[in-house]
Tab-separated table of C-alpha atoms in Angstrom:
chain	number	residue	atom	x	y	z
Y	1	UNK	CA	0.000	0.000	0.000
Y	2	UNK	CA	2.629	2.156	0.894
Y	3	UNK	CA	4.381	2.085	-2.601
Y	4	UNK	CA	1.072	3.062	-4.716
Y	5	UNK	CA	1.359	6.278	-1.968
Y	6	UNK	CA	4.971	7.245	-3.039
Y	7	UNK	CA	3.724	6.105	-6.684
Y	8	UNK	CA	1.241	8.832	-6.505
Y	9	UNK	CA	2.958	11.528	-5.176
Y	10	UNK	CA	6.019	13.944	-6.733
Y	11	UNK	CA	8.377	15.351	-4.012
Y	12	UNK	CA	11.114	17.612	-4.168
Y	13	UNK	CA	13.088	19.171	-1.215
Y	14	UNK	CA	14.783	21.910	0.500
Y	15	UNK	CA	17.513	22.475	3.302
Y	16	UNK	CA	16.348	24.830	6.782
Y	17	UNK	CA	19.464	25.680	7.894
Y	18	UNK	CA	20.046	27.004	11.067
Y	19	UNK	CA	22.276	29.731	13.311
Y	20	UNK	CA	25.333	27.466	13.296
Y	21	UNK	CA	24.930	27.071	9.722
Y	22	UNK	CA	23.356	23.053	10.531
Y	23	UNK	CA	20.981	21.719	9.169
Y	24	UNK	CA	17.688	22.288	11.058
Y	25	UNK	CA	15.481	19.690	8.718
Y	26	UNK	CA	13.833	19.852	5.444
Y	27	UNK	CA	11.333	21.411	3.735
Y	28	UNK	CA	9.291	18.312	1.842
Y	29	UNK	CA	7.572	19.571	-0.943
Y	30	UNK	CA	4.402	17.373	-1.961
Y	31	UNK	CA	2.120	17.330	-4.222
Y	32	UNK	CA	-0.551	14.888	-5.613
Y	33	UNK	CA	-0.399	12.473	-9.310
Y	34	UNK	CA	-3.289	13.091	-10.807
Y	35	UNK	CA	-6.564	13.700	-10.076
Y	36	UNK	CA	-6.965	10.577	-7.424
Y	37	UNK	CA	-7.019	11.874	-4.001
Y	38	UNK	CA	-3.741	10.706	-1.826
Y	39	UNK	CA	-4.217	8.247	1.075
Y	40	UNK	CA	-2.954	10.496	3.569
Y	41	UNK	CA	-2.884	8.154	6.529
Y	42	UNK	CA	-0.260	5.685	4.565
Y	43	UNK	CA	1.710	8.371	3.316
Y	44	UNK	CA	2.239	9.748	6.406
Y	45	UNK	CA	3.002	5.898	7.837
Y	46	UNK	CA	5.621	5.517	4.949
Y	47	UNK	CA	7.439	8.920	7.066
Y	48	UNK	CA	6.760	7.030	10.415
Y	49	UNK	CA	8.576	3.596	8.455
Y	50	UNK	CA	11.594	5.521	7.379
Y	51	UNK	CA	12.608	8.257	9.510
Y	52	UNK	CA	14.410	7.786	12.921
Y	53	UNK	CA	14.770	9.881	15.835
Y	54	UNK	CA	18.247	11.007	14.443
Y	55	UNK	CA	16.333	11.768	11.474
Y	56	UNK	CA	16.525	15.410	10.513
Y	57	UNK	CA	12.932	18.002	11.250
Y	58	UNK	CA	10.508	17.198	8.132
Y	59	UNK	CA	8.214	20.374	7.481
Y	60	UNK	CA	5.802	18.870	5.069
Y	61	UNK	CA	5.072	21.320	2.015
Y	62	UNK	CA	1.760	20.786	0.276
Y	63	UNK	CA	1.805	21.884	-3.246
Y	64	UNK	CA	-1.476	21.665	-3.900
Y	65	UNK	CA	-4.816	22.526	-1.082
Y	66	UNK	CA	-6.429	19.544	-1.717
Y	67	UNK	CA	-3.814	17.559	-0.863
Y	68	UNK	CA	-2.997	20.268	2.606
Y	69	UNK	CA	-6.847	19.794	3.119
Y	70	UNK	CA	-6.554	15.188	3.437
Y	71	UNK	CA	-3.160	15.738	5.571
Y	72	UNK	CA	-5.220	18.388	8.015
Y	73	UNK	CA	-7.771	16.125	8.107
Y	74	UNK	CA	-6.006	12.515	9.040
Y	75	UNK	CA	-2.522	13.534	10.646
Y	76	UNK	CA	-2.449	12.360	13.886
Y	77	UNK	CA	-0.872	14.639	16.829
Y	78	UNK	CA	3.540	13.972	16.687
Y	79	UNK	CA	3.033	14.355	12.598
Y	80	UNK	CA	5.953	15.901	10.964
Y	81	UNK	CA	4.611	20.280	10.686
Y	82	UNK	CA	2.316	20.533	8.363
Y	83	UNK	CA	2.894	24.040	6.095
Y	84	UNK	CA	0.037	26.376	5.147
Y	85	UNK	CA	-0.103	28.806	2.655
Y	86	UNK	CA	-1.758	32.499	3.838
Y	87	UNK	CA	-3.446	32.514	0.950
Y	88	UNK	CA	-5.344	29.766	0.348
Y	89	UNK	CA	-6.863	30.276	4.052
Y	90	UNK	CA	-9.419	32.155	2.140
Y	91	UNK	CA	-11.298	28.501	2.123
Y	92	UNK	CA	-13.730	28.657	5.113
Y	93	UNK	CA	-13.463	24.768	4.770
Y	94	UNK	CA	-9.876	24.531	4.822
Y	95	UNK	CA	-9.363	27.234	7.727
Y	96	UNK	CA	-12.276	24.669	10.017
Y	97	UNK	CA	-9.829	22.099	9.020
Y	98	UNK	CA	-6.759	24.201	10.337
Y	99	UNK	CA	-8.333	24.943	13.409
Y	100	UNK	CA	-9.420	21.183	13.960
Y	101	UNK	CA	-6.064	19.987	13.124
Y	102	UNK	CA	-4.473	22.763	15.771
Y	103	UNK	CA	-7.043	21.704	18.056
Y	104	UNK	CA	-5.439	17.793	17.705
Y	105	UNK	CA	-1.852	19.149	18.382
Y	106	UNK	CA	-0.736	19.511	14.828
Y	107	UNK	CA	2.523	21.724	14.787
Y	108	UNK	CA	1.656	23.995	11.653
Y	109	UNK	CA	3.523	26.395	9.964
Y	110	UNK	CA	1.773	29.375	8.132
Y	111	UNK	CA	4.022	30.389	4.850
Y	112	UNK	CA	3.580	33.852	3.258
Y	113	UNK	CA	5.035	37.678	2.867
Y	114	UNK	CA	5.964	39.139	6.127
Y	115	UNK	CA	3.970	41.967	4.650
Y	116	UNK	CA	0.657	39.609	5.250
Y	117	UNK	CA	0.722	37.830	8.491
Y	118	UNK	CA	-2.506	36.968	9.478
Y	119	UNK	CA	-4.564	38.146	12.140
Y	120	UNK	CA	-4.685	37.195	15.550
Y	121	UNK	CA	-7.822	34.555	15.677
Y	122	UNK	CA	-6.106	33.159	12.646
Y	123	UNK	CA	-2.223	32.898	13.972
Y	124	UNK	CA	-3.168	31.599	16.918
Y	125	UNK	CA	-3.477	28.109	15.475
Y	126	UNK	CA	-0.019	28.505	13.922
Y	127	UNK	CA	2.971	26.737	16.131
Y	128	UNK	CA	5.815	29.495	13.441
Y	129	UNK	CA	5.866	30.867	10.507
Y	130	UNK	CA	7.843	30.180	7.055
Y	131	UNK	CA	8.329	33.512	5.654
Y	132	UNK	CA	9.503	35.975	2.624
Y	133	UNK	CA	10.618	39.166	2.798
Y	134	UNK	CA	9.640	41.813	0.415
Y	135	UNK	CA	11.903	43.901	-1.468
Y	136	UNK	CA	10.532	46.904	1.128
Y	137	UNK	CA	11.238	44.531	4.241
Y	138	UNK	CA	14.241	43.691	2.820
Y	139	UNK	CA	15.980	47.055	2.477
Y	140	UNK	CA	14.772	47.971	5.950
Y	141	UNK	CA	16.150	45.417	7.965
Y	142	UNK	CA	19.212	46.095	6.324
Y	143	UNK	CA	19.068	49.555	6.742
Y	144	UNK	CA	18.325	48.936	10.556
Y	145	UNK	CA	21.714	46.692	9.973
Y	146	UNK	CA	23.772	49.320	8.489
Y	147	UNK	CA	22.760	51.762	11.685
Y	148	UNK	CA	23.718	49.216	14.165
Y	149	UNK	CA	27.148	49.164	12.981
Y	150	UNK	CA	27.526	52.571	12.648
Y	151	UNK	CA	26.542	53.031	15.973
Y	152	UNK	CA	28.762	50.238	17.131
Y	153	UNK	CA	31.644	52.362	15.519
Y	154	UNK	CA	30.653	55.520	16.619
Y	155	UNK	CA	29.626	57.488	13.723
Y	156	UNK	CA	26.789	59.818	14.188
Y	157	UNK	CA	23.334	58.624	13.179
Y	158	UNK	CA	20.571	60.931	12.625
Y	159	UNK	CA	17.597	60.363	15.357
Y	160	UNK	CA	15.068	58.788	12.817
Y	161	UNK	CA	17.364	56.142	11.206
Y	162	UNK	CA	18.531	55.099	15.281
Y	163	UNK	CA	14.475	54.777	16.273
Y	164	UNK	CA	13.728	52.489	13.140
Y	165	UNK	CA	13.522	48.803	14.083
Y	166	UNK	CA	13.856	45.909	11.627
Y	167	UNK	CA	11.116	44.263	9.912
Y	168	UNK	CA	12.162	40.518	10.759
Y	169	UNK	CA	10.329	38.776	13.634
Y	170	UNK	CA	12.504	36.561	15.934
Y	171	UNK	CA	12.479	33.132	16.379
Y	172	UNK	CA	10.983	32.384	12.490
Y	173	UNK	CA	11.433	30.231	9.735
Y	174	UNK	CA	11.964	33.036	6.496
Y	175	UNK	CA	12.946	31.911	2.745
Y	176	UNK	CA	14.206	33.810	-0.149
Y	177	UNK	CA	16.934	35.547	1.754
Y	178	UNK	CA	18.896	36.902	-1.118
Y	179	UNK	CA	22.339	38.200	0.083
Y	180	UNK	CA	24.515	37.008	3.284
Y	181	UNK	CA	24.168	40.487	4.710
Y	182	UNK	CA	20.521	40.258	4.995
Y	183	UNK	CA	21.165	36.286	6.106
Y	184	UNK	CA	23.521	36.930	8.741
Y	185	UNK	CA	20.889	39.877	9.970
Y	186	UNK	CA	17.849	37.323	10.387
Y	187	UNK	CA	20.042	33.958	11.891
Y	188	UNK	CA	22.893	36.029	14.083
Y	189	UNK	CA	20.840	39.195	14.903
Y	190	UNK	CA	17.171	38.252	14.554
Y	191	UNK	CA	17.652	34.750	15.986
Y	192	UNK	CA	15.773	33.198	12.955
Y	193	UNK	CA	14.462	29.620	13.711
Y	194	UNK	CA	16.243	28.404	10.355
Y	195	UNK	CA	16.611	29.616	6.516
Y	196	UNK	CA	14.941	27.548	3.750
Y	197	UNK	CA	17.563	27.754	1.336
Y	198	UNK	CA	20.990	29.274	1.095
Y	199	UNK	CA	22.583	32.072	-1.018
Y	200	UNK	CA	24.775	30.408	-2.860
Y	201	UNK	CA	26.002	32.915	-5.146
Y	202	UNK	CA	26.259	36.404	-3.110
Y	203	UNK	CA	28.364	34.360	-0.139
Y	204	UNK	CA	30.744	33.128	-2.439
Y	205	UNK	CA	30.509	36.728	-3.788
Y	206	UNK	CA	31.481	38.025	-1.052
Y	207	UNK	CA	34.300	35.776	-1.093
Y	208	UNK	CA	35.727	36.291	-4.781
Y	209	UNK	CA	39.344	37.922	-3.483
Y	210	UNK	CA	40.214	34.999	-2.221
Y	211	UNK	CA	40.739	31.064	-3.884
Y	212	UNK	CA	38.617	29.021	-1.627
Y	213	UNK	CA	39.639	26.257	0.816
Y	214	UNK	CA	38.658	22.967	2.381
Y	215	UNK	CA	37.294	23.453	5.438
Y	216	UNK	CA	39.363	23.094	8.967
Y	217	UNK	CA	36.432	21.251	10.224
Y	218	UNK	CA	37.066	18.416	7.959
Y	219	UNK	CA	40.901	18.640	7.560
Y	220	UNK	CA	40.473	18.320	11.600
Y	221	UNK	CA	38.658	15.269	11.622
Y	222	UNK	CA	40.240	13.726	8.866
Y	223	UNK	CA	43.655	13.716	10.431
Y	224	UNK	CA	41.972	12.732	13.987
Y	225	UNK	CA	41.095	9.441	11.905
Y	226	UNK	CA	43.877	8.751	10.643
Y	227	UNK	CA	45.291	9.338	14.406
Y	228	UNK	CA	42.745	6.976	15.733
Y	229	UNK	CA	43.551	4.205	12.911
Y	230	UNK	CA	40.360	3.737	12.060
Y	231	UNK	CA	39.349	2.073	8.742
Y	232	UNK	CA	40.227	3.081	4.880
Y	233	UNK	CA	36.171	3.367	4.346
Y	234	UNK	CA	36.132	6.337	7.284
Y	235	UNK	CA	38.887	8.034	5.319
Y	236	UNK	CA	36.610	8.293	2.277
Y	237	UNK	CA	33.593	9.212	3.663
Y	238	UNK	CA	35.212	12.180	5.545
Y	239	UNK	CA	37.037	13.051	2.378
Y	240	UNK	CA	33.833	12.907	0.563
Y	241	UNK	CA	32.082	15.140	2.751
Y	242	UNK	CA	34.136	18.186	1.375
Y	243	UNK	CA	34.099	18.473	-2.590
Y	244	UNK	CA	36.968	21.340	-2.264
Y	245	UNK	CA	39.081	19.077	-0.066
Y	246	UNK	CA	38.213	16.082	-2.363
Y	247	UNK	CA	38.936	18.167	-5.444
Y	248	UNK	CA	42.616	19.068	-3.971
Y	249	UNK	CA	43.231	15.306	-2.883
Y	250	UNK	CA	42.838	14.359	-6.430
Y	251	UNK	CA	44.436	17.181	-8.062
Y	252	UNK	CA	47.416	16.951	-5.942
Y	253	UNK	CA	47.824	12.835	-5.565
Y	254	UNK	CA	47.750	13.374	-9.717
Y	255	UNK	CA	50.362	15.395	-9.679
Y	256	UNK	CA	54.014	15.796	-10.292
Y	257	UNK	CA	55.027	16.284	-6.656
Y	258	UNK	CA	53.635	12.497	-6.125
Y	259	UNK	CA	54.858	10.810	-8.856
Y	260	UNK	CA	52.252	8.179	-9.194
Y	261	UNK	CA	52.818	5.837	-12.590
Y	262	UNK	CA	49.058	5.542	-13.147
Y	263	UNK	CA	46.088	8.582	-12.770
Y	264	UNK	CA	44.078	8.560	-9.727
Y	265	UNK	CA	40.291	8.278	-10.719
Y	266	UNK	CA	39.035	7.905	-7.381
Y	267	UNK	CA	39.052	8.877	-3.645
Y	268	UNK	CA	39.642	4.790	-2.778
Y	269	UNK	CA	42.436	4.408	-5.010
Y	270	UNK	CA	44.068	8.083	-3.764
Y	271	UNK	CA	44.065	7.018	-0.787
Y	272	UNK	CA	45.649	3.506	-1.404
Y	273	UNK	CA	48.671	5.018	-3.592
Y	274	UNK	CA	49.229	7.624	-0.854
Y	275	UNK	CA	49.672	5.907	2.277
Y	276	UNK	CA	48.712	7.384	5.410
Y	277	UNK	CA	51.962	8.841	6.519
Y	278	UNK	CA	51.952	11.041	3.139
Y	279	UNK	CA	48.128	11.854	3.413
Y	280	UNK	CA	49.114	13.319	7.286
Y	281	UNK	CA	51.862	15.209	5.861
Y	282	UNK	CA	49.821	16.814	3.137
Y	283	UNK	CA	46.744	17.519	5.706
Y	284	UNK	CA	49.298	19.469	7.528
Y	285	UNK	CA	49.980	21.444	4.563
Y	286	UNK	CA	46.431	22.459	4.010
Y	287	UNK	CA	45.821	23.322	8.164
Y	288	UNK	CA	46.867	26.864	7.849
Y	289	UNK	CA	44.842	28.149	4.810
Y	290	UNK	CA	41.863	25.867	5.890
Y	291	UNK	CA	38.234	28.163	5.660
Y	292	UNK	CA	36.124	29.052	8.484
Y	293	UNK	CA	33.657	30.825	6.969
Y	294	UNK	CA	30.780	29.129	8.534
Y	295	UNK	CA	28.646	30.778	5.384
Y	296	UNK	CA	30.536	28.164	3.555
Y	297	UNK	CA	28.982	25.003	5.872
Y	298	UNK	CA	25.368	24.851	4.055
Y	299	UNK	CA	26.885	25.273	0.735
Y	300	UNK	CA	29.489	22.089	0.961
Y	301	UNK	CA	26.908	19.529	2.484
Y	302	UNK	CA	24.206	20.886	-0.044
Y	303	UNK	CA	26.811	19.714	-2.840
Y	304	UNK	CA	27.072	16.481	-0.624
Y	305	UNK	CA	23.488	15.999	-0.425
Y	306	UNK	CA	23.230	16.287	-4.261
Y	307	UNK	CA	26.065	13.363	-4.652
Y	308	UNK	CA	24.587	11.199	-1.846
Y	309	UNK	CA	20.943	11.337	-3.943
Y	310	UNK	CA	22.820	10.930	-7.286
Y	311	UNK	CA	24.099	7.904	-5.559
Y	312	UNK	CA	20.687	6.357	-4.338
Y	313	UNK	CA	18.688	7.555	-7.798
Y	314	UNK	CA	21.313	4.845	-9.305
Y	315	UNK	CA	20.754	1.491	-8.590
Y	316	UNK	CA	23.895	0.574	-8.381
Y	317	UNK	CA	23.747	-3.368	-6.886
Y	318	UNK	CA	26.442	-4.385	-5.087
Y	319	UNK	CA	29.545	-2.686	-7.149
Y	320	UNK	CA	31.218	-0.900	-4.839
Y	321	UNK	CA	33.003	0.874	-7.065
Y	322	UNK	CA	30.247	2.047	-9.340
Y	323	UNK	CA	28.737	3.889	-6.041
Y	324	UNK	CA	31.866	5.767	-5.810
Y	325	UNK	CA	32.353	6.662	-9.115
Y	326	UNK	CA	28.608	8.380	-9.074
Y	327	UNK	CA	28.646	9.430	-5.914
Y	328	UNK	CA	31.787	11.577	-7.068
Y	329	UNK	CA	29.718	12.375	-10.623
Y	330	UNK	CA	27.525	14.197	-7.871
Y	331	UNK	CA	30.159	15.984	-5.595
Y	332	UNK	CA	32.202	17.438	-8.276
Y	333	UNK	CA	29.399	18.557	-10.636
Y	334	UNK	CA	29.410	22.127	-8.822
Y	335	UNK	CA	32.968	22.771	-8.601
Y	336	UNK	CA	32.437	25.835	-11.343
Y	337	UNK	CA	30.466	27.572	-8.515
Y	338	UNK	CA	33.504	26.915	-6.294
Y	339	UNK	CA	36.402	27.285	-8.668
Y	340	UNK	CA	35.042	29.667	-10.504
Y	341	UNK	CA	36.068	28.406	-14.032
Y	342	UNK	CA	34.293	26.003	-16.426
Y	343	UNK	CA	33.219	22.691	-15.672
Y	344	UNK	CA	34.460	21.122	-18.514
Y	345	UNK	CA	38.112	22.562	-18.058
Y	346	UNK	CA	37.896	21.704	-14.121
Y	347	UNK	CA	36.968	18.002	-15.144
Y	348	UNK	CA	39.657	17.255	-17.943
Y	349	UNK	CA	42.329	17.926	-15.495
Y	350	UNK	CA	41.769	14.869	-14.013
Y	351	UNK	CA	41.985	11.257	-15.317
Y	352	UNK	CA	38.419	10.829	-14.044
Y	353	UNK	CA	35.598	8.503	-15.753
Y	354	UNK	CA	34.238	9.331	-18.868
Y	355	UNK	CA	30.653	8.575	-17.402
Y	356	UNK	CA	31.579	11.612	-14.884
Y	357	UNK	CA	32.300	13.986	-17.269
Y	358	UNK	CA	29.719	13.002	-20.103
Y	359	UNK	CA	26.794	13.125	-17.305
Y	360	UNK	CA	28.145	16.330	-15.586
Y	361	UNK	CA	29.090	18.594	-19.086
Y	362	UNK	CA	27.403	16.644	-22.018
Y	363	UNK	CA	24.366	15.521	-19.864
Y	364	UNK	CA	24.781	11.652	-21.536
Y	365	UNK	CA	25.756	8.591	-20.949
Y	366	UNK	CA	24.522	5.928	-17.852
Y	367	UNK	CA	25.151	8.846	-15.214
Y	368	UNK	CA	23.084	11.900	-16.650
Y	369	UNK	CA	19.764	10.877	-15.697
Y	370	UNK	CA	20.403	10.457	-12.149
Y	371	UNK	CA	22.170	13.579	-11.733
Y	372	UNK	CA	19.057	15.825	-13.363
Y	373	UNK	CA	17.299	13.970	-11.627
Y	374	UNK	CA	18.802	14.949	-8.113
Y	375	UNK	CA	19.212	18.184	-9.048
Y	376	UNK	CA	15.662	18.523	-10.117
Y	377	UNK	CA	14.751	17.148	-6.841
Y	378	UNK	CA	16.203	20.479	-5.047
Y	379	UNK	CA	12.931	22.571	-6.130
Y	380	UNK	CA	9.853	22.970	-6.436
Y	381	UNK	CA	9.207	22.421	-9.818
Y	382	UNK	CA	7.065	19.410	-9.590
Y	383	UNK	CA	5.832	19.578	-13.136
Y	384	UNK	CA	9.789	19.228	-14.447
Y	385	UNK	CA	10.655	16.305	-11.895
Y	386	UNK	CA	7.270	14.779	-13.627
Y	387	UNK	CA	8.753	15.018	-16.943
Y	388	UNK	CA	11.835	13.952	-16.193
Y	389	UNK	CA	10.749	11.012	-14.789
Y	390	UNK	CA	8.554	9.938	-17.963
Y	391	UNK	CA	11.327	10.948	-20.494
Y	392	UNK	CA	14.074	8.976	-17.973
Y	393	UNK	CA	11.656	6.146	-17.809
Y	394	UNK	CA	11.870	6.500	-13.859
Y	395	UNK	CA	9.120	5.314	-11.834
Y	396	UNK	CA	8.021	7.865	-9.085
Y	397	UNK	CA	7.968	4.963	-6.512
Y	398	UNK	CA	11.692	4.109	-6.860
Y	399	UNK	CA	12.670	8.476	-6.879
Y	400	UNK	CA	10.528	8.948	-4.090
Y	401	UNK	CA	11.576	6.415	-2.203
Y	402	UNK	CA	15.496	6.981	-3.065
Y	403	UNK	CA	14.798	10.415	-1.949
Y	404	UNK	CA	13.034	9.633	1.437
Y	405	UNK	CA	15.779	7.065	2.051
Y	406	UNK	CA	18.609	9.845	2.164
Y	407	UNK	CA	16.994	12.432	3.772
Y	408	UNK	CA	16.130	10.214	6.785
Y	409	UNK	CA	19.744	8.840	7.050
Y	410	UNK	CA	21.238	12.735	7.248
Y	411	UNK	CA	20.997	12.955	10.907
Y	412	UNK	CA	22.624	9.660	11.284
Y	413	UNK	CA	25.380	10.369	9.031
């Protein structure tokens, strides 16, 4: 029963990520196949079956209010929160069904423009809010930034600009948030609850004048495993969990300065033809440039998360080495975003797979399909994950399913 639920569903995700830059759980988007209604009790049984209590927050995104109105209407109290949109409370059916479901202990989540909250006998059945800022809201909160730190430095500011007070509302989910200046103003100064989302571009923006590095956070733990002895399979999965850092290890264990008779295709093999005593060595190396930017923390494990669902949206049976090799397909296939050059010249300097670089450049070969497909699964757009599933000849059961799978294991990993 519970695969012709995932059968009849398309789901897509997002990232909340939180004041230390963690991830605070996921935004599931959902939205019904066709015109059948969704069995709402067995979908939300199928969450019950896979996630675990180190499983990461689920905030469940209806896309459509017939589906928001079955979910209001069946989920039991200790249900992942349930998201509303403002505007469809327009319903007088589906606001009974809010209050009914509030009434039950339903944690729900109203979504909409700050410039629209709802009024009080409505917001009182709402547990937070998921909201966006509008280009108004936005300019005045950082306005109210820009004062702060004038003050802070002593400049004069006239009375009016020092009696303004920011738009954002403590302790709130908000998505959208365009720029890290407005970001750090809502997580580090607003105490936000979490961001949906992450501005990719303007932090590493901000961060042109300088080539980017690993982070010390993994360079740390990497070299307190090697320390501890533990096994070649903890080396690559800490490796892994830094595409900069695994980008480097290949580039350099490739190189010259290592002298290696045959390329290095993969993590495993780099870290074979290395030994440990060289891999400590060249850690040290990297220590004292490492970043620290914690801006940069939701940006690496979002690239992670894309290679970890590349991974699952593959079946790759029991080849070992066929995981890696798509797992890295997924890692590296943003390293123009970090690098800042293109893709195809980043991959050719490496003796990597052909399947890598036709699925991450030419979009062919056995790869390609999983990667769209994991990258489609990071919005929204319900109608393209639809498509790509029919023209992929993916079944909705088996993407859904990879994609619940991975999502639950985060908090364990």
């Amino acid at each position: 029963m519970a695969q012709s639920v995932l059968g009849s569903l398309v789901l897509g995700y997002r990232p909340l990520w939180n004041a230390e830059r963690r991830l605070a759980g996921v935004q599931l988007y959902v939205q019904s196949q066709g015109a059948h209604a969704v069995d709402a009790p067995h979908l939300l049984r199928t969450l019950l079956e896979l996630w675990t209590a180190a499983s990461p927050r689920l905030l469940l995104s209806p896309q459509n209010p017939e589906l928001l109105g079955e979910l209001l209407e069946h989920a039991p109290a200790g249900s992942p929160w349930i998201e509303v949109r403002g505007a469809w409370l327009d319903d007088a059916a589906l606001l009974a069904r809010v209050q009914a479901a509030h009434g039950r202990g339903l944690k729900l989540v109203w979504r909409g423009e700050l410039q629209h909250l709802p009024d009080a006998a409505v917001a009182r059945f709402f547990d937070n809010s998921l909201l966006s800022l509008s280009a108004d809201d936005a300019a005045g909160a950082l306005q109210t930034r820009a004062v702060a730190a004038a003050q802070r430095q002593g400049a004069p500011v006239p009375p009016a600009a020092r009696r303004a007070s920011s738009p954002v509302i403590a302790g709130q989910l908000y998505e959208n948030v365009a720029s890290r200046a407005l970001l750090e103003h809502c997580l580090d100064e607003h105490h936000a609850l979490a961001v949906a989302g992450w501005p990719l571009e303007d932090v590493l923006y901000s961060l042109r004048h300088q080539p980017l590095q690993p982070a010390r956070e993994t360079v740390h733990a990497l070299m307190k495993s090697i320390d501890a002895e533990q096994s070649l399979e903890a080396f690559e999965h800490i490796l892994g969990q830094d595409p900069l850092l695994a980008w480097r290890f290949m580039t350099y264990t490739n190189s010259a300065a290592l002298g290696l008779r045959t390329g290095v295709d993969s993590l495993r093999r780099g870290l074979v033809m290395m030994g440990y005593g060289s891999l400590q060595r060249w850690l040290s190396d990297q220590l004292p440039h490492c970043a620290t930017d914690p801006n940069l923390r939701p940006i690496r494990e979002s690239m992670v998360l894309r290679a970890r669902l590349t991974e699952r949206l593959l079946d790759a049976g029991v080849e070992n080495d066929l995981r890696r090799e798509v797992y890295l397909c997924g890692l590296l296939s943003q390293m123009d975003e970090l690098l800042g050059e293109p893709l195809g010249a980043i991959l050719r300097r490496l003796p990597l797979s052909e399947r890598i670089y036709d699925a991450i450049v030419l979009h062919t070969g056995p790869y390609a399909a999983s990667l769209e497909m994991a990258c489609a699964l990071e919005t929204d757009d319900m109608a393209g994950i639809r498509q790509l599933c029919e023209t992929h000849a993916m079944g909705l059961e088996e993407v859904n399913r990879a994609l619940l799978r991975m999502l639950a294991e985060l908090g364990a990993a």
